[in-house]
mmCIF file of C-alpha atoms in Angstrom:
data_model
loop_
_atom_site.group_PDB
_atom_site.id
_atom_site.type_symbol
_atom_site.label_atom_id
_atom_site.label_comp_id
_atom_site.label_asym_id
_atom_site.label_seq_id
_atom_site.Cartn_x
_atom_site.Cartn_y
_atom_site.Cartn_z
ATOM 1 C CA MET Y 3 12.976 0.470 20.362
ATOM 2 C CA ASN Y 4 11.065 -2.765 19.886
ATOM 3 C CA PRO Y 5 10.098 -5.481 22.398
ATOM 4 C CA GLU Y 6 12.940 -7.713 21.189
ATOM 5 C CA SER Y 7 15.522 -5.072 22.107
ATOM 6 C CA LEU Y 8 13.941 -4.702 25.573
ATOM 7 C CA ALA Y 9 14.012 -8.470 26.124
ATOM 8 C CA ARG Y 10 17.830 -8.502 26.262
ATOM 9 C CA PRO Y 11 18.044 -6.140 29.265
ATOM 10 C CA LEU Y 12 15.305 -8.193 30.942
ATOM 11 C CA ARG Y 13 17.339 -11.376 30.569
ATOM 12 C CA LEU Y 14 20.346 -9.551 31.980
ATOM 13 C CA LEU Y 15 18.236 -8.371 34.910
ATOM 14 C CA HIS Y 16 17.189 -11.963 35.620
ATOM 15 C CA VAL Y 17 20.810 -13.074 35.634
ATOM 16 C CA CYS Y 18 21.724 -10.246 38.015
ATOM 17 C CA LEU Y 19 18.777 -11.179 40.228
ATOM 18 C CA HIS Y 20 19.986 -14.807 40.420
ATOM 19 C CA LEU Y 21 23.477 -13.645 41.351
ATOM 20 C CA LEU Y 22 22.131 -11.185 43.929
ATOM 21 C CA VAL Y 23 20.045 -13.888 45.641
ATOM 22 C CA THR Y 24 22.989 -16.262 45.666
ATOM 23 C CA VAL Y 25 25.379 -13.694 47.126
ATOM 24 C CA LEU Y 26 22.948 -12.396 49.773
ATOM 25 C CA LEU Y 27 22.003 -15.861 51.003
ATOM 26 C CA ALA Y 28 25.654 -16.929 50.967
ATOM 27 C CA VAL Y 29 26.623 -13.902 53.041
ATOM 28 C CA ALA Y 30 23.805 -14.567 55.540
ATOM 29 C CA ALA Y 31 24.839 -18.231 55.841
ATOM 30 C CA GLY Y 32 28.530 -17.315 56.158
ATOM 31 C CA ARG Y 33 27.906 -14.767 58.891
ATOM 32 C CA ALA Y 34 25.810 -17.334 60.737
ATOM 33 C CA LEU Y 35 28.614 -19.893 60.585
ATOM 34 C CA THR Y 36 31.223 -17.438 61.856
ATOM 35 C CA GLY Y 37 28.975 -15.952 64.496
ATOM 36 C CA GLN Y 38 28.073 -16.985 68.027
ATOM 37 C CA GLY Y 39 24.852 -18.398 69.408
ATOM 38 C CA PRO Y 40 22.551 -21.381 68.950
ATOM 39 C CA PRO Y 41 20.624 -20.016 65.891
ATOM 40 C CA ARG Y 42 23.588 -20.750 63.595
ATOM 41 C CA VAL Y 43 22.274 -24.094 62.379
ATOM 42 C CA ALA Y 44 18.746 -22.751 62.018
ATOM 43 C CA VAL Y 45 19.954 -19.735 60.024
ATOM 44 C CA LEU Y 46 22.026 -21.973 57.776
ATOM 45 C CA ALA Y 47 19.080 -24.336 57.233
ATOM 46 C CA ALA Y 48 16.708 -21.425 56.497
ATOM 47 C CA ALA Y 49 19.176 -19.878 54.022
ATOM 48 C CA VAL Y 50 19.710 -23.182 52.215
ATOM 49 C CA THR Y 51 15.961 -23.906 52.128
ATOM 50 C CA LEU Y 52 15.275 -20.424 50.733
ATOM 51 C CA ALA Y 53 18.008 -20.863 48.109
ATOM 52 C CA VAL Y 54 16.594 -24.230 47.029
ATOM 53 C CA ALA Y 55 13.060 -22.812 46.819
ATOM 54 C CA TYR Y 56 14.276 -19.875 44.739
ATOM 55 C CA ALA Y 57 16.305 -22.067 42.374
ATOM 56 C CA ALA Y 58 13.430 -24.499 41.905
ATOM 57 C CA GLY Y 59 10.957 -21.772 41.033
ATOM 58 C CA ALA Y 60 13.381 -20.018 38.697
ATOM 59 C CA ALA Y 61 14.072 -23.277 36.856
ATOM 60 C CA LEU Y 62 10.487 -24.545 36.539
ATOM 61 C CA PRO Y 63 8.717 -23.404 33.311
ATOM 62 C CA LEU Y 64 5.387 -23.881 35.113
ATOM 63 C CA VAL Y 65 6.074 -20.814 37.241
ATOM 64 C CA ARG Y 66 6.328 -18.657 34.095
ATOM 65 C CA ARG Y 67 3.202 -20.145 32.511
ATOM 66 C CA SER Y 68 0.804 -20.472 35.453
ATOM 67 C CA ARG Y 69 -0.290 -17.644 37.731
ATOM 68 C CA ARG Y 70 -1.238 -20.137 40.413
ATOM 69 C CA ALA Y 71 2.219 -21.742 40.346
ATOM 70 C CA ALA Y 72 3.854 -18.293 40.406
ATOM 71 C CA ALA Y 73 1.735 -17.271 43.407
ATOM 72 C CA ALA Y 74 2.658 -20.498 45.243
ATOM 73 C CA TRP Y 75 6.328 -19.930 44.567
ATOM 74 C CA LEU Y 76 6.128 -16.326 45.774
ATOM 75 C CA ALA Y 77 4.313 -17.434 48.927
ATOM 76 C CA ALA Y 78 7.015 -20.031 49.624
ATOM 77 C CA LEU Y 79 9.765 -17.427 49.174
ATOM 78 C CA THR Y 80 7.940 -14.946 51.424
ATOM 79 C CA ILE Y 81 7.488 -17.516 54.186
ATOM 80 C CA GLY Y 82 11.129 -18.622 53.900
ATOM 81 C CA TRP Y 83 12.288 -15.014 54.054
ATOM 82 C CA LEU Y 84 10.153 -14.252 57.121
ATOM 83 C CA VAL Y 85 11.658 -17.274 58.896
ATOM 84 C CA LEU Y 86 15.157 -16.111 58.006
ATOM 85 C CA LEU Y 87 14.347 -12.550 59.115
ATOM 86 C CA VAL Y 88 13.119 -13.829 62.479
ATOM 87 C CA LEU Y 89 16.338 -15.809 62.964
ATOM 88 C CA THR Y 90 18.826 -13.101 61.888
ATOM 89 C CA PRO Y 91 18.805 -9.400 60.970
ATOM 90 C CA ASP Y 92 20.876 -10.337 57.913
ATOM 91 C CA GLY Y 93 17.680 -11.730 56.454
ATOM 92 C CA VAL Y 94 16.590 -8.168 55.662
ATOM 93 C CA TRP Y 95 18.989 -8.179 52.698
ATOM 94 C CA PHE Y 96 16.791 -10.700 50.878
ATOM 95 C CA ALA Y 97 13.973 -8.114 50.883
ATOM 96 C CA PHE Y 98 15.435 -6.324 47.838
ATOM 97 C CA PRO Y 99 15.324 -9.329 45.437
ATOM 98 C CA LEU Y 100 11.935 -10.207 46.934
ATOM 99 C CA PHE Y 101 10.700 -6.725 45.939
ATOM 100 C CA LEU Y 102 11.691 -7.387 42.324
ATOM 101 C CA ILE Y 103 10.095 -10.831 42.275
ATOM 102 C CA GLU Y 104 6.812 -9.468 43.654
ATOM 103 C CA LEU Y 105 6.713 -6.677 41.076
ATOM 104 C CA PHE Y 106 7.450 -9.051 38.184
ATOM 105 C CA LEU Y 107 4.981 -11.772 39.199
ATOM 106 C CA LEU Y 108 2.050 -9.675 40.421
ATOM 107 C CA PRO Y 109 -0.061 -6.997 38.698
ATOM 108 C CA ALA Y 110 1.282 -3.486 39.169
ATOM 109 C CA ARG Y 111 -1.148 -2.406 41.900
ATOM 110 C CA VAL Y 112 -1.025 -5.700 43.826
ATOM 111 C CA GLY Y 113 2.760 -5.863 43.426
ATOM 112 C CA THR Y 114 3.173 -2.361 44.852
ATOM 113 C CA ILE Y 115 1.020 -3.277 47.872
ATOM 114 C CA ALA Y 116 3.070 -6.454 48.373
ATOM 115 C CA VAL Y 117 6.301 -4.432 48.266
ATOM 116 C CA ALA Y 118 4.903 -2.020 50.855
ATOM 117 C CA ALA Y 119 3.936 -4.923 53.153
ATOM 118 C CA THR Y 120 7.371 -6.509 52.705
ATOM 119 C CA THR Y 121 9.024 -3.177 53.538
ATOM 120 C CA VAL Y 122 7.030 -2.887 56.745
ATOM 121 C CA ALA Y 123 7.920 -6.468 57.694
ATOM 122 C CA ALA Y 124 11.622 -5.774 57.041
ATOM 123 C CA ILE Y 125 11.564 -2.636 59.183
ATOM 124 C CA ILE Y 126 9.818 -4.449 62.025
ATOM 125 C CA GLY Y 127 12.232 -7.374 61.783
ATOM 126 C CA VAL Y 128 15.335 -5.212 61.964
ATOM 127 C CA ALA Y 129 13.878 -3.104 64.772
ATOM 128 C CA GLY Y 130 13.032 -6.271 66.719
ATOM 129 C CA HIS Y 131 16.583 -7.573 66.483
ATOM 130 C CA HIS Y 132 18.088 -4.233 67.549
ATOM 131 C CA GLY Y 133 15.469 -3.525 70.196
ATOM 132 C CA THR Y 134 14.830 -0.044 68.838
ATOM 133 C CA LEU Y 135 13.654 1.648 65.639
ATOM 134 C CA THR Y 136 16.555 3.474 64.009
ATOM 135 C CA ALA Y 137 16.710 5.703 60.943
ATOM 136 C CA GLY Y 138 18.842 3.128 59.142
ATOM 137 C CA ALA Y 139 16.261 0.421 59.776
ATOM 138 C CA VAL Y 140 13.647 2.563 58.012
ATOM 139 C CA ILE Y 141 15.743 4.189 55.263
ATOM 140 C CA GLY Y 142 17.396 0.979 54.046
ATOM 141 C CA PRO Y 143 14.285 -1.089 53.267
ATOM 142 C CA GLY Y 144 12.328 2.001 52.211
ATOM 143 C CA LEU Y 145 14.991 3.108 49.749
ATOM 144 C CA GLY Y 146 15.334 -0.410 48.382
ATOM 145 C CA ALA Y 147 11.567 -0.620 47.875
ATOM 146 C CA ALA Y 148 11.446 2.751 46.103
ATOM 147 C CA VAL Y 149 14.299 1.808 43.749
ATOM 148 C CA SER Y 150 12.679 -1.552 42.985
ATOM 149 C CA VAL Y 151 9.264 -0.044 42.260
ATOM 150 C CA GLY Y 152 10.724 2.719 40.101
ATOM 151 C CA THR Y 153 12.907 0.303 38.123
ATOM 152 C CA VAL Y 154 10.295 -2.361 37.460
ATOM 153 C CA LEU Y 155 7.352 -0.070 36.817
ATOM 154 C CA GLY Y 156 9.486 2.135 34.575
ATOM 155 C CA TYR Y 157 10.633 -0.894 32.612
ATOM 156 C CA GLN Y 158 7.070 -2.179 32.272
ATOM 157 C CA ALA Y 159 5.854 1.229 31.051
ATOM 158 C CA LEU Y 160 8.679 1.341 28.529
ATOM 159 C CA TYR Y 161 7.854 -2.195 27.396
ATOM 160 C CA ARG Y 162 4.165 -1.322 26.921
ATOM 161 C CA GLU Y 163 5.088 1.775 24.938
ATOM 162 C CA SER Y 164 7.475 -0.305 22.848
ATOM 163 C CA GLU Y 165 4.739 -2.848 22.144
ATOM 164 C CA ARG Y 166 2.352 -0.036 21.170
ATOM 165 C CA ARG Y 167 4.895 1.396 18.767
ATOM 166 C CA GLN Y 168 5.584 -2.053 17.362
ATOM 167 C CA ARG Y 169 1.877 -2.518 16.691
ATOM 168 C CA LEU Y 170 1.752 0.883 15.009
ATOM 169 C CA ILE Y 171 4.748 -0.040 12.857
ATOM 170 C CA GLU Y 172 3.100 -3.327 11.898
ATOM 171 C CA GLN Y 173 -0.132 -1.503 11.037
ATOM 172 C CA LEU Y 174 1.818 1.049 8.994
ATOM 173 C CA THR Y 175 3.669 -1.741 7.194
ATOM 174 C CA ALA Y 176 0.394 -3.518 6.462
ATOM 175 C CA THR Y 177 -1.150 -0.261 5.259
ATOM 176 C CA ARG Y 178 1.827 0.395 2.996
ATOM 177 C CA ALA Y 179 1.560 -3.131 1.615
ATOM 178 C CA GLU Y 180 -2.158 -2.620 0.949
ATOM 179 C CA LEU Y 181 -1.446 0.743 -0.672
ATOM 180 C CA ALA Y 182 1.276 -0.783 -2.832
ATOM 181 C CA ALA Y 183 -1.104 -3.575 -3.850
ATOM 182 C CA ALA Y 184 -3.831 -1.038 -4.640
ATOM 183 C CA GLU Y 185 -1.413 1.077 -6.674
ATOM 184 C CA HIS Y 186 -0.257 -2.032 -8.517
ATOM 185 C CA ALA Y 187 -3.849 -3.035 -9.242
ATOM 186 C CA ALA Y 188 -4.618 0.511 -10.416
ATOM 187 C CA GLY Y 189 -1.559 0.436 -12.652
ATOM 188 C CA VAL Y 190 -2.578 -2.907 -14.114
ATOM 189 C CA LEU Y 191 -6.111 -1.616 -14.707
ATOM 190 C CA ALA Y 192 -4.817 1.583 -16.311
ATOM 191 C CA GLU Y 193 -2.550 -0.426 -18.602
ATOM 192 C CA ARG Y 194 -5.432 -2.705 -19.545
ATOM 193 C CA GLU Y 195 -7.573 0.319 -20.355
ATOM 194 C CA ARG Y 196 -4.768 1.833 -22.408
ATOM 195 C CA LEU Y 197 -4.294 -1.382 -24.383
ATOM 196 C CA ALA Y 198 -8.057 -1.754 -24.842
ATOM 197 C CA ARG Y 199 -8.306 1.770 -26.256
ATOM 198 C CA GLU Y 200 -5.286 1.259 -28.498
ATOM 199 C CA ILE Y 201 -6.629 -2.068 -29.766
ATOM 200 C CA HIS Y 202 -10.016 -0.519 -30.479
ATOM 201 C CA ASP Y 203 -8.575 2.551 -32.213
ATOM 202 C CA THR Y 204 -5.950 0.679 -34.255
ATOM 203 C CA LEU Y 205 -6.252 -3.075 -34.638
ATOM 204 C CA ALA Y 206 -10.034 -3.281 -34.456
ATOM 205 C CA GLN Y 207 -10.489 -0.413 -36.897
ATOM 206 C CA GLY Y 208 -7.797 -1.809 -39.171
ATOM 207 C CA LEU Y 209 -9.351 -5.265 -39.177
ATOM 208 C CA SER Y 210 -12.706 -3.701 -39.993
ATOM 209 C CA SER Y 211 -11.120 -1.874 -42.943
ATOM 210 C CA ILE Y 212 -9.445 -5.076 -44.129
ATOM 211 C CA GLN Y 213 -12.778 -6.868 -43.956
ATOM 212 C CA LEU Y 214 -14.497 -4.156 -46.032
ATOM 213 C CA LEU Y 215 -11.698 -4.162 -48.599
ATOM 214 C CA LEU Y 216 -11.723 -7.941 -48.955
ATOM 215 C CA ARG Y 217 -15.489 -7.925 -49.357
ATOM 216 C CA ALA Y 218 -15.143 -5.301 -52.082
ATOM 217 C CA ALA Y 219 -12.479 -7.448 -53.767
ATOM 218 C CA GLN Y 220 -14.747 -10.482 -53.538
ATOM 219 C CA ARG Y 221 -17.573 -8.591 -55.211
ATOM 220 C CA ALA Y 222 -15.256 -7.409 -57.992
ATOM 221 C CA LEU Y 223 -14.193 -10.958 -58.895
ATOM 222 C CA PRO Y 224 -14.031 -12.457 -61.435
ATOM 223 C CA GLU Y 225 -15.087 -9.696 -63.829
ATOM 224 C CA ARG Y 226 -12.931 -6.825 -62.478
ATOM 225 C CA GLN Y 227 -9.703 -8.464 -61.412
ATOM 226 C CA GLU Y 228 -7.693 -5.222 -61.459
ATOM 227 C CA VAL Y 229 -10.156 -3.575 -59.094
ATOM 228 C CA ALA Y 230 -10.076 -6.642 -56.832
ATOM 229 C CA ALA Y 231 -6.267 -6.616 -56.877
ATOM 230 C CA GLY Y 232 -6.333 -2.951 -55.831
ATOM 231 C CA HIS Y 233 -8.580 -3.744 -52.885
ATOM 232 C CA VAL Y 234 -6.340 -6.641 -51.850
ATOM 233 C CA GLU Y 235 -3.281 -4.389 -52.066
ATOM 234 C CA GLN Y 236 -5.004 -1.820 -49.851
ATOM 235 C CA ALA Y 237 -5.885 -4.571 -47.375
ATOM 236 C CA ARG Y 238 -2.253 -5.692 -47.359
ATOM 237 C CA ARG Y 239 -1.028 -2.164 -46.640
ATOM 238 C CA THR Y 240 -3.615 -1.783 -43.908
ATOM 239 C CA ALA Y 241 -2.456 -5.035 -42.299
ATOM 240 C CA GLN Y 242 1.166 -3.857 -42.494
ATOM 241 C CA GLU Y 243 0.286 -0.510 -40.908
ATOM 242 C CA ASN Y 244 -1.659 -2.274 -38.154
ATOM 243 C CA LEU Y 245 1.340 -4.455 -37.419
ATOM 244 C CA VAL Y 246 3.505 -1.358 -36.995
ATOM 245 C CA GLU Y 247 0.821 0.258 -34.804
ATOM 246 C CA ALA Y 248 0.561 -2.856 -32.627
ATOM 247 C CA ARG Y 249 4.310 -2.984 -32.050
ATOM 248 C CA ARG Y 250 4.397 0.691 -31.122
ATOM 249 C CA PHE Y 251 1.456 0.805 -28.728
ATOM 250 C CA VAL Y 252 2.708 -2.305 -26.919
ATOM 251 C CA ARG Y 253 5.874 -0.302 -26.256
ATOM 252 C CA ALA Y 254 3.763 2.793 -25.355
ATOM 253 C CA LEU Y 255 5.316 4.761 -28.234
ATOM 254 C CA THR Y 256 3.711 7.537 -30.247
ATOM 255 C CA PRO Y 257 1.663 6.531 -33.296
ATOM 256 C CA PRO Y 258 3.583 6.367 -36.599
ATOM 257 C CA GLY Y 259 1.483 9.263 -37.900
ATOM 258 C CA LEU Y 260 2.937 11.565 -35.224
ATOM 259 C CA ASP Y 261 6.449 10.171 -35.276
ATOM 260 C CA GLY Y 262 8.509 13.110 -36.484
ATOM 261 C CA GLY Y 263 5.463 15.008 -37.802
ATOM 262 C CA SER Y 264 2.811 17.453 -36.671
ATOM 263 C CA LEU Y 265 -0.766 16.751 -35.660
ATOM 264 C CA PRO Y 266 -2.289 18.553 -38.696
ATOM 265 C CA ALA Y 267 -0.081 16.510 -41.024
ATOM 266 C CA ALA Y 268 -1.090 13.283 -39.273
ATOM 267 C CA LEU Y 269 -4.787 14.209 -39.520
ATOM 268 C CA ARG Y 270 -4.368 15.096 -43.206
ATOM 269 C CA ARG Y 271 -2.871 11.649 -43.889
ATOM 270 C CA LEU Y 272 -5.667 10.025 -41.880
ATOM 271 C CA CYS Y 273 -8.324 11.804 -43.944
ATOM 272 C CA ALA Y 274 -6.613 10.824 -47.197
ATOM 273 C CA VAL Y 275 -6.235 7.171 -46.212
ATOM 274 C CA THR Y 276 -9.838 6.987 -44.984
ATOM 275 C CA ALA Y 277 -11.134 8.511 -48.211
ATOM 276 C CA ASP Y 278 -8.981 6.203 -50.318
ATOM 277 C CA ARG Y 279 -10.104 3.045 -48.544
ATOM 278 C CA SER Y 280 -13.759 3.822 -48.021
ATOM 279 C CA GLY Y 281 -14.697 6.106 -50.910
ATOM 280 C CA LEU Y 282 -16.028 8.592 -48.367
ATOM 281 C CA ALA Y 283 -15.290 12.276 -49.059
ATOM 282 C CA VAL Y 284 -13.183 13.289 -46.052
ATOM 283 C CA ARG Y 285 -11.745 16.801 -45.747
ATOM 284 C CA LEU Y 286 -9.518 18.418 -43.141
ATOM 285 C CA HIS Y 287 -10.026 22.058 -42.154
ATOM 286 C CA LEU Y 288 -7.380 23.898 -40.152
ATOM 287 C CA ASP Y 289 -8.385 27.019 -38.231
ATOM 288 C CA GLY Y 290 -5.784 29.128 -36.481
ATOM 289 C CA THR Y 291 -2.026 28.759 -36.235
ATOM 290 C CA ALA Y 292 -0.889 25.253 -35.370
ATOM 291 C CA VAL Y 293 1.209 25.083 -32.211
ATOM 292 C CA PRO Y 294 2.976 22.084 -30.696
ATOM 293 C CA LEU Y 295 0.901 20.290 -28.087
ATOM 294 C CA PRO Y 296 1.976 17.837 -25.394
ATOM 295 C CA THR Y 297 2.554 14.419 -26.948
ATOM 296 C CA GLY Y 298 -0.271 12.874 -24.931
ATOM 297 C CA HIS Y 299 -2.758 15.438 -26.222
ATOM 298 C CA GLU Y 300 -1.726 14.945 -29.846
ATOM 299 C CA VAL Y 301 -1.933 11.162 -29.501
ATOM 300 C CA ALA Y 302 -5.393 11.439 -27.936
ATOM 301 C CA LEU Y 303 -6.675 13.784 -30.687
ATOM 302 C CA LEU Y 304 -5.330 11.549 -33.457
ATOM 303 C CA ARG Y 305 -6.766 8.378 -31.896
ATOM 304 C CA ILE Y 306 -10.158 10.025 -31.339
ATOM 305 C CA ALA Y 307 -10.211 11.200 -34.935
ATOM 306 C CA GLN Y 308 -9.337 7.671 -36.109
ATOM 307 C CA SER Y 309 -12.121 6.149 -34.029
ATOM 308 C CA ALA Y 310 -14.677 8.781 -35.053
ATOM 309 C CA LEU Y 311 -13.963 8.328 -38.779
ATOM 310 C CA ALA Y 312 -14.028 4.538 -38.408
ATOM 311 C CA ASN Y 313 -17.489 4.788 -36.828
ATOM 312 C CA THR Y 314 -18.594 7.049 -39.683
ATOM 313 C CA VAL Y 315 -17.390 4.559 -42.298
ATOM 314 C CA ARG Y 316 -18.849 1.509 -40.579
ATOM 315 C CA HIS Y 317 -22.157 2.764 -39.217
ATOM 316 C CA ALA Y 318 -23.176 6.225 -40.449
ATOM 317 C CA GLY Y 319 -23.868 5.545 -44.115
ATOM 318 C CA ALA Y 320 -22.465 9.015 -44.801
ATOM 319 C CA SER Y 321 -21.293 10.485 -48.102
ATOM 320 C CA ARG Y 322 -18.886 12.983 -46.575
ATOM 321 C CA ALA Y 323 -17.111 13.820 -43.335
ATOM 322 C CA ASP Y 324 -15.374 17.021 -42.245
ATOM 323 C CA VAL Y 325 -12.579 17.093 -39.703
ATOM 324 C CA THR Y 326 -11.815 20.532 -38.279
ATOM 325 C CA LEU Y 327 -8.845 21.329 -36.050
ATOM 326 C CA ARG Y 328 -8.987 24.741 -34.371
ATOM 327 C CA TYR Y 329 -6.186 26.441 -32.462
ATOM 328 C CA GLY Y 330 -6.599 29.555 -30.376
ATOM 329 C CA ASP Y 331 -6.023 31.186 -27.014
ATOM 330 C CA PHE Y 332 -8.729 28.924 -25.635
ATOM 331 C CA GLY Y 333 -6.718 25.805 -26.491
ATOM 332 C CA VAL Y 334 -7.400 23.266 -29.217
ATOM 333 C CA VAL Y 335 -10.661 21.793 -30.524
ATOM 334 C CA LEU Y 336 -11.175 18.815 -32.815
ATOM 335 C CA ASP Y 337 -14.519 18.617 -34.587
ATOM 336 C CA VAL Y 338 -15.646 15.598 -36.653
ATOM 337 C CA VAL Y 339 -18.948 16.007 -38.554
ATOM 338 C CA ASP Y 340 -20.666 13.645 -41.004
ATOM 339 C CA ASP Y 341 -23.916 13.720 -42.965
ATOM 340 C CA GLY Y 342 -24.889 10.158 -42.109
ATOM 341 C CA THR Y 343 -27.981 8.595 -40.589
ATOM 342 C CA GLY Y 344 -27.225 9.804 -37.074
ATOM 343 C CA PHE Y 345 -28.521 8.148 -33.928
ATOM 344 C CA ASP Y 346 -30.377 8.844 -30.715
ATOM 345 C CA VAL Y 347 -27.693 9.922 -28.259
ATOM 346 C CA GLU Y 348 -29.995 9.499 -25.252
ATOM 347 C CA ASN Y 349 -31.095 5.927 -25.983
ATOM 348 C CA THR Y 350 -28.176 4.245 -27.745
ATOM 349 C CA GLY Y 351 -24.528 3.856 -27.005
ATOM 350 C CA GLY Y 352 -23.520 4.889 -30.495
ATOM 351 C CA PRO Y 353 -24.274 4.501 -34.166
ATOM 352 C CA GLY Y 354 -25.254 1.007 -35.096
ATOM 353 C CA GLY Y 355 -25.497 0.085 -31.416
ATOM 354 C CA GLU Y 356 -21.858 -1.187 -31.497
ATOM 355 C CA ALA Y 357 -19.854 1.925 -30.776
ATOM 356 C CA GLY Y 358 -20.641 2.264 -27.101
ATOM 357 C CA PHE Y 359 -17.164 1.152 -26.150
ATOM 358 C CA GLY Y 360 -15.655 3.424 -28.796
ATOM 359 C CA LEU Y 361 -17.428 6.503 -27.462
ATOM 360 C CA ALA Y 362 -16.557 5.565 -23.885
ATOM 361 C CA ALA Y 363 -12.912 5.036 -24.857
ATOM 362 C CA MET Y 364 -12.782 8.388 -26.671
ATOM 363 C CA ARG Y 365 -14.330 10.162 -23.703
ATOM 364 C CA ALA Y 366 -11.907 8.427 -21.328
ATOM 365 C CA ARG Y 367 -8.965 9.518 -23.470
ATOM 366 C CA ALA Y 368 -10.081 13.140 -23.363
ATOM 367 C CA GLU Y 369 -10.972 13.263 -19.668
ATOM 368 C CA GLU Y 370 -7.756 11.469 -18.688
ATOM 369 C CA LEU Y 371 -5.836 14.502 -19.972
ATOM 370 C CA GLY Y 372 -8.251 17.104 -18.601
ATOM 371 C CA GLY Y 373 -10.220 17.552 -21.811
ATOM 372 C CA THR Y 374 -13.884 17.173 -22.673
ATOM 373 C CA LEU Y 375 -15.757 15.236 -25.349
ATOM 374 C CA ALA Y 376 -19.297 15.916 -26.526
ATOM 375 C CA VAL Y 377 -21.406 14.074 -29.102
ATOM 376 C CA GLY Y 378 -24.395 15.573 -30.853
ATOM 377 C CA SER Y 379 -26.596 13.602 -33.211
ATOM 378 C CA VAL Y 380 -30.184 13.468 -34.476
ATOM 379 C CA PRO Y 381 -31.527 10.483 -36.425
ATOM 380 C CA GLY Y 382 -31.378 11.322 -40.133
ATOM 381 C CA GLN Y 383 -29.317 14.506 -39.641
ATOM 382 C CA GLY Y 384 -25.778 13.273 -39.125
ATOM 383 C CA THR Y 385 -23.425 13.304 -36.160
ATOM 384 C CA GLU Y 386 -20.986 15.803 -34.665
ATOM 385 C CA LEU Y 387 -18.212 14.895 -32.226
ATOM 386 C CA VAL Y 388 -16.253 17.638 -30.468
ATOM 387 C CA VAL Y 389 -13.208 17.113 -28.258
ATOM 388 C CA SER Y 390 -11.315 19.976 -26.679
ATOM 389 C CA PHE Y 391 -8.320 20.684 -24.496
ATOM 390 C CA ALA Y 392 -8.025 24.036 -22.816
ATOM 391 C CA SER Y 393 -4.664 25.779 -22.960
ATOM 392 C CA PRO Y 394 -2.865 26.341 -19.628
ATOM 393 C CA GLY Y 395 -4.437 29.346 -17.925
ATOM 394 C CA ALA Y 396 -7.520 29.328 -20.160
ATOM 395 C CA GLY Y 397 -9.610 28.469 -17.122
ATOM 396 C CA GLY Y 398 -12.006 25.961 -18.625
ATOM 397 C CA SER Y 399 -13.130 23.938 -21.585
ATOM 398 C CA ALA Y 400 -12.671 25.117 -25.115
ATOM 399 C CA VAL Y 401 -15.865 23.541 -26.362
ATOM 400 C CA GLY Y 402 -17.986 25.955 -28.322
ATOM 401 C CA THR Y 403 -15.309 28.639 -28.371
#
């Protein structure tokens, strides 16, 4: 239940209060007119004055906005009621709506004290008119006061609880919105990282190969036109393959090398293409029985192998490279070794000082799927890159197994 739903019963209570005041004052005035004795005119005047004062206060917005105006209005009603109570015992009936007004306008503690004082005044007034203190004179005002206090204070407690719950709901909604925004931002960042890795492992490497091939063609011209034409044809095929790769990774599809084939077959084609384009002796070694891996793992292993061989071609100055894929109970391990110039792993981001992003992207690929990646290199003694994924239940990394 929210505060808006509690406001409707409150408006209904105000309407009932207006009707109750009207009826009670009308009854008091009517009984005075039909009764005997000189106070008839005074009772009628007091009832009309009290009705006018009540209507004026209920209609003025200032009473609802200003505590001072509300206190003045309550004081006027109290004085008018006391005058009416002195003139006729029927004035005691107005005590019940006065209880409600006091509880609504005053703080809870002050309002309860005011109700108690009004109850005492009502009992004294009735007892004075009857000349004796009867049980009815005490029970009537006392019961009316108890009902008024219980109703108003209960409503106020319910309203406060409703407001507290509404604030909690608003906080929860805001928290959910913040969480959704954070998840969206994380998703955007993850997609950016995925595209950055794919671009580095496909387009960037392909463009680098095209550049090397076109340079080789340029050097072959004009004497060796057939050789130059072969390099240009290789560059064209590389560009075509990169276009296919770009379309597939934008759609988050598997690489063409794995589409309908196994990981060893894809690695064998990668080694052959790399050797054909670069002149580097690249060999694939398969150890153990190949088993199907989750698509994400196969994609990661193929992309890491692509990036590692591209770094070897561009930066290592190597004459050969060996790619080893090992299967076993421990999981799967991919090992890429070259006999190039190597580099200082502790002080540089990668061979040639340009592969820092490539190594970071390869490591991120492996760790994203629960694998590990390690790089070992010594200047002048080549480089070894090892990436591993443990099989379910293996209980740890497969590196070095």
